[in-house]
Structure formats: C-alpha cells, structure tokens
Amino acid sequence: MTDKNSKASSVLSGPIKGQASAPGDKSISHRAMIFGAMAHGTTTVSGLLEGADIMSTANAMRAFGADITRGDDGIWTVTGCGADGFTSPKGDVDCGNAGTGVRLIMGAASGYPVSARYVGDASLSSRPMGRVTIPLLEMGAGITSDAGDDKLPITVQGRSDLTPISYAPPVASAQVKSCLLLAGLNAKGTTEITESHLTRDHTENMLKAFGATLTQDKRDDGQIIRLSGPQSLSGCHVVVPGDPSSAAFLIIGALIIPGSDVIIKNVMMNPTRTGLFDTLIEMGGFLRTDNFRTSGGEVLADIHVKYSKLTGIVVPPQRAPSMIDEYPVLAVAASFAKGTTVMDGIGELRVKESDRIAASAALLKAIGADVTEMDSGLNVTGSDGAPLPGGATITTHHDHRIAMSALIAGLRCEASVAVDDASMIATSFPSFFALMAELGANITDAGAA
Ligand code: S3P
C-alpha cells in the first residue's frame, strides 16, 4: 500500500476463465499473529495473508515484545512472550486500517500490566471502540481516549488481575467476543460470553489449537462460551486457509460476466463464513463445491463457478453474521439479477471500514443501478443480466471492499468504472489485480497517482 492515492478502473469484460487460489484468510491471519505473540514457545504460520492489515498486527505484536520473522519459504515464525508477558510498547501502536487488529490486540494486552496508546488511519479512527472498551473497563482495564469519546487514539492500561465478566455483546460481533476471550485468558475466574447469533468462531477454534480449554454451549442461533482463567497458550503450527470474503469478488465476477467459468481453490468453508455462498445458490448461481478436505482444523473446498442468470431474493437477516463483509459485492451481483434483492438487518455495515450501506448505494447509483438505501439495509433491483451504463468514479472512503466491489461491477458496465483510490485493496487482497488479470478481467491498475 502506498501513501498516495492509487487509481484503478475496469470496463465491460469478456469471460473470466481459469483457476485461482484465494489469498489467506484475514481473520485467521490476525489471530495467528496475536495468539502466537501471547503463547509460550514458537508458532509457525503457513499461508499467512501478507496484506497491510496483518503487517500492522505483526508490527504491533513486535512492539509488545514478540519476535516475528518471515522465512524465504514464506513460513512465518512467531516467538511468543509466554511467561514473561507483554512489555509496554515504546511508541504508539499503529493498527493502520484494521478493526480486527486493534480490537483483538486491546483485549490481549489488557491482561498484562502494560500501557499502550492505539492509533489508526482515518477510517479506523472514525470507528466505534466503545463496544470493546466498555466491557474491558468493566474487567478493570484503564481506558482513556484523547478526545474523550470512543474513537482512537485510545490508551489502555492493562493489569494482571482483571476481573472476569459475564457479557452479552449488544451487537453480533466476533471482534468483541474475541477481545473479551483474549482478556479473559489472564483474568482469574470464568469469563462468559453469550452470543444470541453465532459469529465467526475462529477464536474459539484457534484457542483450542493453542492448548486452551473453553466450553461452547450451543443455543438456538447462538452460544454461551465459558473460559476459565488464567490459562496460557502454547505455540503451534497454523495453516491459514483461503479467505471466503476475498473469494467472493472472483465468484461474483464469474457469475455476472457471460461465458465465465472459474475454479477457486482452497476456500475455507467454515459455516460461520459461508452465508454468501448459500445466498448466491438461492439466487440461481452455479456454484459447485468439490474436493473437501480438512487443514489446520478448518474445512476447505474448491469452488467451481459459472456465469449464471441470477434472480433477486430476500436475504434472511439472521444470515448476516455469516456474510457480514460480503454485502457490498452481493449488492453488485443483485444489480445484474432479475427482480429485487432485499438485504435487511445489516445496520452493522454502517460502522465497517466505511459506512458500507451508504457507500454501496452510492456506487450502484453512480453506475446506473436501481437501489434504495434504508436505515439498516439495501434493496436492489437488477438489470436482468444486461450491462449497466457505468461511466463513474467511485469514492471508496479508504474501504478495500468498496474498491473491489466497484471494480467487479465495472466488468459488466458499458463505460469505465474508476475508483478514487485502490491502494487499500492491499489490506486484504494484495494479489487482486494480478489474479483478475490472470483470469482475463479487464481491470487496469494505474498505480500511485
Ligand atoms: C472479523 C469480524 C467481523 C468482520 C471483520 C473481521 C473478525 O467484524 O467484519 O472483517 O476477524 O473477527 P465484527 O465482528 O465486528 O462484525
């Protein structure tokens, strides 16, 4: 990623064809760095997403005392702080654009007697941190924000005798759950988290892989997690699977461009992440999963996608946690479907890297799609497969997923669709341009302006 804005554009494209591997999963990559830094001994990581967000987290973990290196073979080694615990960083902890990074790190560091001031880029500095600082305060951490609000910069003073809490996050958020479980590792007694809707469960799975014990009592759509502290983690080998949220861009590109036929390999099929695939199949998309296998505790598969005539549906709101990052690109698919797609119950999108409800609506309007923005949702009526006019420059608001959604939409537009800044794509999908070019997509990366 560069400091300068970097322009990119796309336009009506012939079919995309071939095979591609999804880049490493962002959620698992963050966790591998953080858990490895807390653990005793050495953690090795293969398939790490080498995106800007993960590099910010790795640097933060180095600042707290972990040793992190990349081998020539692409395997990362994290030598954890173990029994010595974290040490206070010398300067600010810069989490860049990464909400997952900052929220999980705040939780992890709260359980050690260290102080750190967290900062981030313009997007991260506008996102709400109260969802983690309020319960961390209840556990006994000291929290102050420079501006007296719930935004970065925020200083957290941790302690080795945090009080465990029973907490039901008011929003369905894996980041909040994970933050509190990591803090709970060093609190004496049982930390209990009640989720009314199951969110991605990578923290639970990976804590177990690092030797921690916790219980998960599944109830209706949710679960109660109990973790007794203090507990220490032991380093292990982490295999990072392909990111379904990144695969989504390739999948939807193939679904909307006539004649496309693509196989995406190594995609994680964890059911807490695959809501988009169910939705696209219900819309009539040709998606066939094959070659199921287990690696590093997660199920992987290859996904075969072909151009399909899509039909709008009502996306069940309870499915939102399992596809929360995929709505902008789903809105693109919906704008080429027949009929209306209703996406409701997604108010959380307003506090992601950008206000993704507003940004997606603006993107679709700019390319000539029929979209209605609601308080907590979007209704999109599609073109029934016909190309849209395009001919617009989209404001990305430092949001990688808005930038990629716009470039995928442009592949089915008569006139070129540009983005004001493509540099953020490197936060989650540094190989996006190269992969799309290999598949034959008409996307131009003009580089730093
Ligand atoms: C993430 C959880 C989600 C998601 C984010 C990654 C994680 O956020 O949007 O990209 O790795 O835990 P919320 O848990 O806040 O919904």
PDB file of N, CA, C and O and ligand atoms in Angstrom, residues 25-28 30-31 53 99-101 103-104 127 131 171-178 195 199-203 245 273 320-321 323-326 348-349 351-353 356 400-401, ligand 1:
ATOM      1  N   ASP A  25      -6.799 -16.236   4.720  1.00  0.00           N
ATOM      2  CA  ASP A  25      -7.917 -15.608   5.427  1.00  0.00           C
ATOM      3  C   ASP A  25      -7.419 -14.531   6.391  1.00  0.00           C
ATOM      4  O   ASP A  25      -6.509 -14.765   7.194  1.00  0.00           O
ATOM      5  N   LYS A  26      -8.055 -13.372   6.295  1.00  0.00           N
ATOM      6  CA  LYS A  26      -7.623 -12.216   7.091  1.00  0.00           C
ATOM      7  C   LYS A  26      -7.883 -12.458   8.583  1.00  0.00           C
ATOM      8  O   LYS A  26      -7.015 -12.178   9.421  1.00  0.00           O
ATOM      9  N   SER A  27      -9.048 -12.986   8.919  1.00  0.00           N
ATOM     10  CA  SER A  27      -9.384 -13.188  10.336  1.00  0.00           C
ATOM     11  C   SER A  27      -8.401 -14.151  10.990  1.00  0.00           C
ATOM     12  O   SER A  27      -7.921 -13.921  12.106  1.00  0.00           O
ATOM     13  N   ILE A  28      -8.113 -15.246  10.304  1.00  0.00           N
ATOM     14  CA  ILE A  28      -7.222 -16.255  10.882  1.00  0.00           C
ATOM     15  C   ILE A  28      -5.796 -15.730  10.931  1.00  0.00           C
ATOM     16  O   ILE A  28      -5.047 -15.990  11.883  1.00  0.00           O
ATOM     17  N   HIS A  30      -4.779 -12.554  11.366  1.00  0.00           N
ATOM     18  CA  HIS A  30      -4.631 -11.667  12.539  1.00  0.00           C
ATOM     19  C   HIS A  30      -4.451 -12.503  13.810  1.00  0.00           C
ATOM     20  O   HIS A  30      -3.589 -12.251  14.646  1.00  0.00           O
ATOM     21  N   ARG A  31      -5.341 -13.497  13.943  1.00  0.00           N
ATOM     22  CA  ARG A  31      -5.331 -14.298  15.168  1.00  0.00           C
ATOM     23  C   ARG A  31      -4.022 -15.058  15.322  1.00  0.00           C
ATOM     24  O   ARG A  31      -3.497 -15.214  16.432  1.00  0.00           O
ATOM     25  N   ASP A  53      -3.069  -5.026   6.570  1.00  0.00           N
ATOM     26  CA  ASP A  53      -3.691  -5.142   7.897  1.00  0.00           C
ATOM     27  C   ASP A  53      -2.897  -6.101   8.785  1.00  0.00           C
ATOM     28  O   ASP A  53      -2.703  -5.860   9.982  1.00  0.00           O
ATOM     29  N   GLY A  99      -9.681  -2.950  11.974  1.00  0.00           N
ATOM     30  CA  GLY A  99     -10.578  -3.038  13.132  1.00  0.00           C
ATOM     31  C   GLY A  99     -10.355  -4.322  13.911  1.00  0.00           C
ATOM     32  O   GLY A  99     -10.343  -4.331  15.147  1.00  0.00           O
ATOM     33  N   THR A 100     -10.196  -5.427  13.198  1.00  0.00           N
ATOM     34  CA  THR A 100      -9.960  -6.705  13.888  1.00  0.00           C
ATOM     35  C   THR A 100      -8.668  -6.621  14.684  1.00  0.00           C
ATOM     36  O   THR A 100      -8.611  -7.024  15.849  1.00  0.00           O
ATOM     37  N   GLY A 101      -7.634  -6.083  14.045  1.00  0.00           N
ATOM     38  CA  GLY A 101      -6.347  -5.972  14.722  1.00  0.00           C
ATOM     39  C   GLY A 101      -6.483  -5.203  16.022  1.00  0.00           C
ATOM     40  O   GLY A 101      -6.167  -5.713  17.110  1.00  0.00           O
ATOM     41  N   ARG A 103      -9.030  -4.232  17.874  1.00  0.00           N
ATOM     42  CA  ARG A 103      -9.962  -4.690  18.924  1.00  0.00           C
ATOM     43  C   ARG A 103      -9.437  -5.949  19.614  1.00  0.00           C
ATOM     44  O   ARG A 103      -9.535  -6.089  20.834  1.00  0.00           O
ATOM     45  N   LEU A 104      -8.845  -6.856  18.851  1.00  0.00           N
ATOM     46  CA  LEU A 104      -8.311  -8.073  19.475  1.00  0.00           C
ATOM     47  C   LEU A 104      -7.048  -7.759  20.286  1.00  0.00           C
ATOM     48  O   LEU A 104      -6.843  -8.316  21.379  1.00  0.00           O
ATOM     49  N   ARG A 127     -14.057   4.738  13.679  1.00  0.00           N
ATOM     50  CA  ARG A 127     -14.905   3.580  14.025  1.00  0.00           C
ATOM     51  C   ARG A 127     -15.109   3.466  15.540  1.00  0.00           C
ATOM     52  O   ARG A 127     -14.222   3.815  16.321  1.00  0.00           O
ATOM     53  N   ARG A 131     -17.607  -0.583  21.934  1.00  0.00           N
ATOM     54  CA  ARG A 131     -18.058  -1.981  22.015  1.00  0.00           C
ATOM     55  C   ARG A 131     -17.025  -2.887  22.679  1.00  0.00           C
ATOM     56  O   ARG A 131     -17.390  -3.928  23.224  1.00  0.00           O
ATOM     57  N   VAL A 171     -24.136  -6.173  20.036  1.00  0.00           N
ATOM     58  CA  VAL A 171     -24.125  -6.380  18.576  1.00  0.00           C
ATOM     59  C   VAL A 171     -23.482  -7.740  18.315  1.00  0.00           C
ATOM     60  O   VAL A 171     -22.622  -8.179  19.082  1.00  0.00           O
ATOM     61  N   ALA A 172     -23.919  -8.388  17.214  1.00  0.00           N
ATOM     62  CA  ALA A 172     -23.289  -9.665  16.840  1.00  0.00           C
ATOM     63  C   ALA A 172     -21.905  -9.335  16.314  1.00  0.00           C
ATOM     64  O   ALA A 172     -21.766  -8.771  15.232  1.00  0.00           O
ATOM     65  N   SER A 173     -20.870  -9.613  17.096  1.00  0.00           N
ATOM     66  CA  SER A 173     -19.524  -9.219  16.684  1.00  0.00           C
ATOM     67  C   SER A 173     -18.480 -10.212  17.169  1.00  0.00           C
ATOM     68  O   SER A 173     -18.259 -10.375  18.369  1.00  0.00           O
ATOM     69  N   ALA A 174     -17.811 -10.838  16.196  1.00  0.00           N
ATOM     70  CA  ALA A 174     -16.721 -11.756  16.550  1.00  0.00           C
ATOM     71  C   ALA A 174     -15.546 -10.993  17.127  1.00  0.00           C
ATOM     72  O   ALA A 174     -14.763 -11.539  17.909  1.00  0.00           O
ATOM     73  N   GLN A 175     -15.415  -9.726  16.752  1.00  0.00           N
ATOM     74  CA  GLN A 175     -14.303  -8.938  17.286  1.00  0.00           C
ATOM     75  C   GLN A 175     -14.482  -8.704  18.779  1.00  0.00           C
ATOM     76  O   GLN A 175     -13.534  -8.821  19.559  1.00  0.00           O
ATOM     77  N   VAL A 176     -15.716  -8.380  19.190  1.00  0.00           N
ATOM     78  CA  VAL A 176     -15.979  -8.140  20.612  1.00  0.00           C
ATOM     79  C   VAL A 176     -15.784  -9.434  21.405  1.00  0.00           C
ATOM     80  O   VAL A 176     -15.089  -9.474  22.427  1.00  0.00           O
ATOM     81  N   LYS A 177     -16.388 -10.509  20.899  1.00  0.00           N
ATOM     82  CA  LYS A 177     -16.242 -11.816  21.562  1.00  0.00           C
ATOM     83  C   LYS A 177     -14.764 -12.168  21.736  1.00  0.00           C
ATOM     84  O   LYS A 177     -14.312 -12.559  22.814  1.00  0.00           O
ATOM     85  N   SER A 178     -13.998 -11.985  20.661  1.00  0.00           N
ATOM     86  CA  SER A 178     -12.585 -12.398  20.679  1.00  0.00           C
ATOM     87  C   SER A 178     -11.778 -11.532  21.626  1.00  0.00           C
ATOM     88  O   SER A 178     -10.916 -12.016  22.366  1.00  0.00           O
ATOM     89  N   GLU A 195     -23.654 -15.202  23.046  1.00  0.00           N
ATOM     90  CA  GLU A 195     -23.930 -14.689  21.696  1.00  0.00           C
ATOM     91  C   GLU A 195     -25.329 -15.112  21.317  1.00  0.00           C
ATOM     92  O   GLU A 195     -25.626 -16.311  21.301  1.00  0.00           O
ATOM     93  N   THR A 199     -21.326 -15.827  15.646  1.00  0.00           N
ATOM     94  CA  THR A 199     -20.445 -15.130  14.699  1.00  0.00           C
ATOM     95  C   THR A 199     -19.251 -16.035  14.425  1.00  0.00           C
ATOM     96  O   THR A 199     -19.114 -17.093  15.046  1.00  0.00           O
ATOM     97  N   ARG A 200     -18.381 -15.598  13.530  1.00  0.00           N
ATOM     98  CA  ARG A 200     -17.256 -16.474  13.142  1.00  0.00           C
ATOM     99  C   ARG A 200     -16.552 -16.998  14.390  1.00  0.00           C
ATOM    100  O   ARG A 200     -16.319 -16.247  15.351  1.00  0.00           O
ATOM    101  N   ASP A 201     -16.229 -18.287  14.352  1.00  0.00           N
ATOM    102  CA  ASP A 201     -15.757 -18.952  15.576  1.00  0.00           C
ATOM    103  C   ASP A 201     -14.263 -19.277  15.525  1.00  0.00           C
ATOM    104  O   ASP A 201     -13.800 -20.225  16.145  1.00  0.00           O
ATOM    105  N   HIS A 202     -13.512 -18.485  14.777  1.00  0.00           N
ATOM    106  CA  HIS A 202     -12.080 -18.790  14.633  1.00  0.00           C
ATOM    107  C   HIS A 202     -11.326 -18.655  15.952  1.00  0.00           C
ATOM    108  O   HIS A 202     -10.365 -19.381  16.202  1.00  0.00           O
ATOM    109  N   THR A 203     -11.745 -17.708  16.799  1.00  0.00           N
ATOM    110  CA  THR A 203     -11.043 -17.549  18.082  1.00  0.00           C
ATOM    111  C   THR A 203     -11.219 -18.794  18.939  1.00  0.00           C
ATOM    112  O   THR A 203     -10.243 -19.315  19.501  1.00  0.00           O
ATOM    113  N   SER A 245     -14.128 -14.372   2.063  1.00  0.00           N
ATOM    114  CA  SER A 245     -14.550 -12.991   1.799  1.00  0.00           C
ATOM    115  C   SER A 245     -13.806 -12.411   0.596  1.00  0.00           C
ATOM    116  O   SER A 245     -14.333 -11.543  -0.103  1.00  0.00           O
ATOM    117  N   ARG A 273     -18.954 -18.593   7.976  1.00  0.00           N
ATOM    118  CA  ARG A 273     -18.439 -17.656   6.956  1.00  0.00           C
ATOM    119  C   ARG A 273     -19.077 -17.830   5.573  1.00  0.00           C
ATOM    120  O   ARG A 273     -18.708 -17.101   4.644  1.00  0.00           O
ATOM    121  N   ALA A 320     -26.904 -12.667   8.337  1.00  0.00           N
ATOM    122  CA  ALA A 320     -25.932 -11.562   8.202  1.00  0.00           C
ATOM    123  C   ALA A 320     -24.565 -11.849   8.838  1.00  0.00           C
ATOM    124  O   ALA A 320     -23.535 -11.593   8.201  1.00  0.00           O
ATOM    125  N   PRO A 321     -24.501 -12.400  10.079  1.00  0.00           N
ATOM    126  CA  PRO A 321     -23.157 -12.579  10.658  1.00  0.00           C
ATOM    127  C   PRO A 321     -22.262 -13.490   9.822  1.00  0.00           C
ATOM    128  O   PRO A 321     -21.041 -13.355   9.847  1.00  0.00           O
ATOM    129  N   MET A 323     -22.004 -13.543   6.641  1.00  0.00           N
ATOM    130  CA  MET A 323     -21.619 -12.949   5.351  1.00  0.00           C
ATOM    131  C   MET A 323     -21.487 -11.430   5.482  1.00  0.00           C
ATOM    132  O   MET A 323     -21.669 -10.704   4.518  1.00  0.00           O
ATOM    133  N   ILE A 324     -21.137 -10.984   6.710  1.00  0.00           N
ATOM    134  CA  ILE A 324     -21.220  -9.551   7.018  1.00  0.00           C
ATOM    135  C   ILE A 324     -20.333  -8.693   6.100  1.00  0.00           C
ATOM    136  O   ILE A 324     -20.695  -7.576   5.752  1.00  0.00           O
ATOM    137  N   ASP A 325     -19.192  -9.230   5.671  1.00  0.00           N
ATOM    138  CA  ASP A 325     -18.287  -8.428   4.833  1.00  0.00           C
ATOM    139  C   ASP A 325     -18.622  -8.529   3.344  1.00  0.00           C
ATOM    140  O   ASP A 325     -17.985  -7.870   2.519  1.00  0.00           O
ATOM    141  N   GLU A 326     -19.601  -9.378   3.004  1.00  0.00           N
ATOM    142  CA  GLU A 326     -19.845  -9.664   1.592  1.00  0.00           C
ATOM    143  C   GLU A 326     -21.000  -8.862   0.988  1.00  0.00           C
ATOM    144  O   GLU A 326     -21.284  -8.969  -0.198  1.00  0.00           O
ATOM    145  N   GLU A 348     -25.034  -2.977  11.011  1.00  0.00           N
ATOM    146  CA  GLU A 348     -23.603  -3.029  11.368  1.00  0.00           C
ATOM    147  C   GLU A 348     -22.699  -2.551  10.221  1.00  0.00           C
ATOM    148  O   GLU A 348     -21.575  -2.116  10.444  1.00  0.00           O
ATOM    149  N   LEU A 349     -23.210  -2.653   8.998  1.00  0.00           N
ATOM    150  CA  LEU A 349     -22.383  -2.236   7.850  1.00  0.00           C
ATOM    151  C   LEU A 349     -22.047  -0.749   7.911  1.00  0.00           C
ATOM    152  O   LEU A 349     -21.105  -0.297   7.264  1.00  0.00           O
ATOM    153  N   VAL A 351     -20.769   0.799  10.313  1.00  0.00           N
ATOM    154  CA  VAL A 351     -19.561   1.069  11.117  1.00  0.00           C
ATOM    155  C   VAL A 351     -18.395   0.162  10.736  1.00  0.00           C
ATOM    156  O   VAL A 351     -17.551  -0.165  11.549  1.00  0.00           O
ATOM    157  N   LYS A 352     -18.358  -0.238   9.473  1.00  0.00           N
ATOM    158  CA  LYS A 352     -17.204  -1.005   8.990  1.00  0.00           C
ATOM    159  C   LYS A 352     -16.135  -0.015   8.514  1.00  0.00           C
ATOM    160  O   LYS A 352     -16.155   1.142   8.911  1.00  0.00           O
ATOM    161  N   GLU A 353     -15.208  -0.443   7.656  1.00  0.00           N
ATOM    162  CA  GLU A 353     -14.133   0.446   7.202  1.00  0.00           C
ATOM    163  C   GLU A 353     -14.697   1.746   6.636  1.00  0.00           C
ATOM    164  O   GLU A 353     -14.042   2.787   6.626  1.00  0.00           O
ATOM    165  N   ARG A 356     -20.817   1.157   4.835  1.00  0.00           N
ATOM    166  CA  ARG A 356     -20.938   0.338   3.607  1.00  0.00           C
ATOM    167  C   ARG A 356     -22.351   0.325   3.030  1.00  0.00           C
ATOM    168  O   ARG A 356     -22.519  -0.066   1.874  1.00  0.00           O
ATOM    169  N   HIS A 400     -11.362  -1.099   1.313  1.00  0.00           N
ATOM    170  CA  HIS A 400     -10.921  -2.085   0.320  1.00  0.00           C
ATOM    171  C   HIS A 400     -12.081  -2.809  -0.344  1.00  0.00           C
ATOM    172  O   HIS A 400     -12.064  -3.070  -1.550  1.00  0.00           O
ATOM    173  N   ARG A 401     -13.108  -3.123   0.445  1.00  0.00           N
ATOM    174  CA  ARG A 401     -14.189  -3.928  -0.150  1.00  0.00           C
ATOM    175  C   ARG A 401     -15.085  -3.076  -1.064  1.00  0.00           C
ATOM    176  O   ARG A 401     -15.681  -3.591  -2.007  1.00  0.00           O
TER     177      ARG A 401
HETATM  178  C1  S3P B   1     -13.888 -10.072  11.934  1.00  0.00           C
HETATM  179  C2  S3P B   1     -15.171  -9.895  12.345  1.00  0.00           C
HETATM  180  C3  S3P B   1     -16.158  -9.056  11.613  1.00  0.00           C
HETATM  181  C4  S3P B   1     -15.706  -8.706  10.207  1.00  0.00           C
HETATM  182  C5  S3P B   1     -14.241  -8.351  10.150  1.00  0.00           C
HETATM  183  C6  S3P B   1     -13.393  -9.496  10.672  1.00  0.00           C
HETATM  184  C7  S3P B   1     -13.002 -10.926  12.749  1.00  0.00           C
HETATM  185  O1  S3P B   1     -16.346  -7.871  12.358  1.00  0.00           O
HETATM  186  O2  S3P B   1     -16.463  -7.650   9.682  1.00  0.00           O
HETATM  187  O3  S3P B   1     -13.845  -8.056   8.823  1.00  0.00           O
HETATM  188  O4  S3P B   1     -11.948 -11.346  12.249  1.00  0.00           O
HETATM  189  O5  S3P B   1     -13.340 -11.196  13.903  1.00  0.00           O
HETATM  190  P1  S3P B   1     -17.422  -7.839  13.559  1.00  0.00           P
HETATM  191  O6  S3P B   1     -17.097  -8.958  14.409  1.00  0.00           O
HETATM  192  O7  S3P B   1     -17.228  -6.558  14.282  1.00  0.00           O
HETATM  193  O8  S3P B   1     -18.743  -7.929  12.866  1.00  0.00           O
END
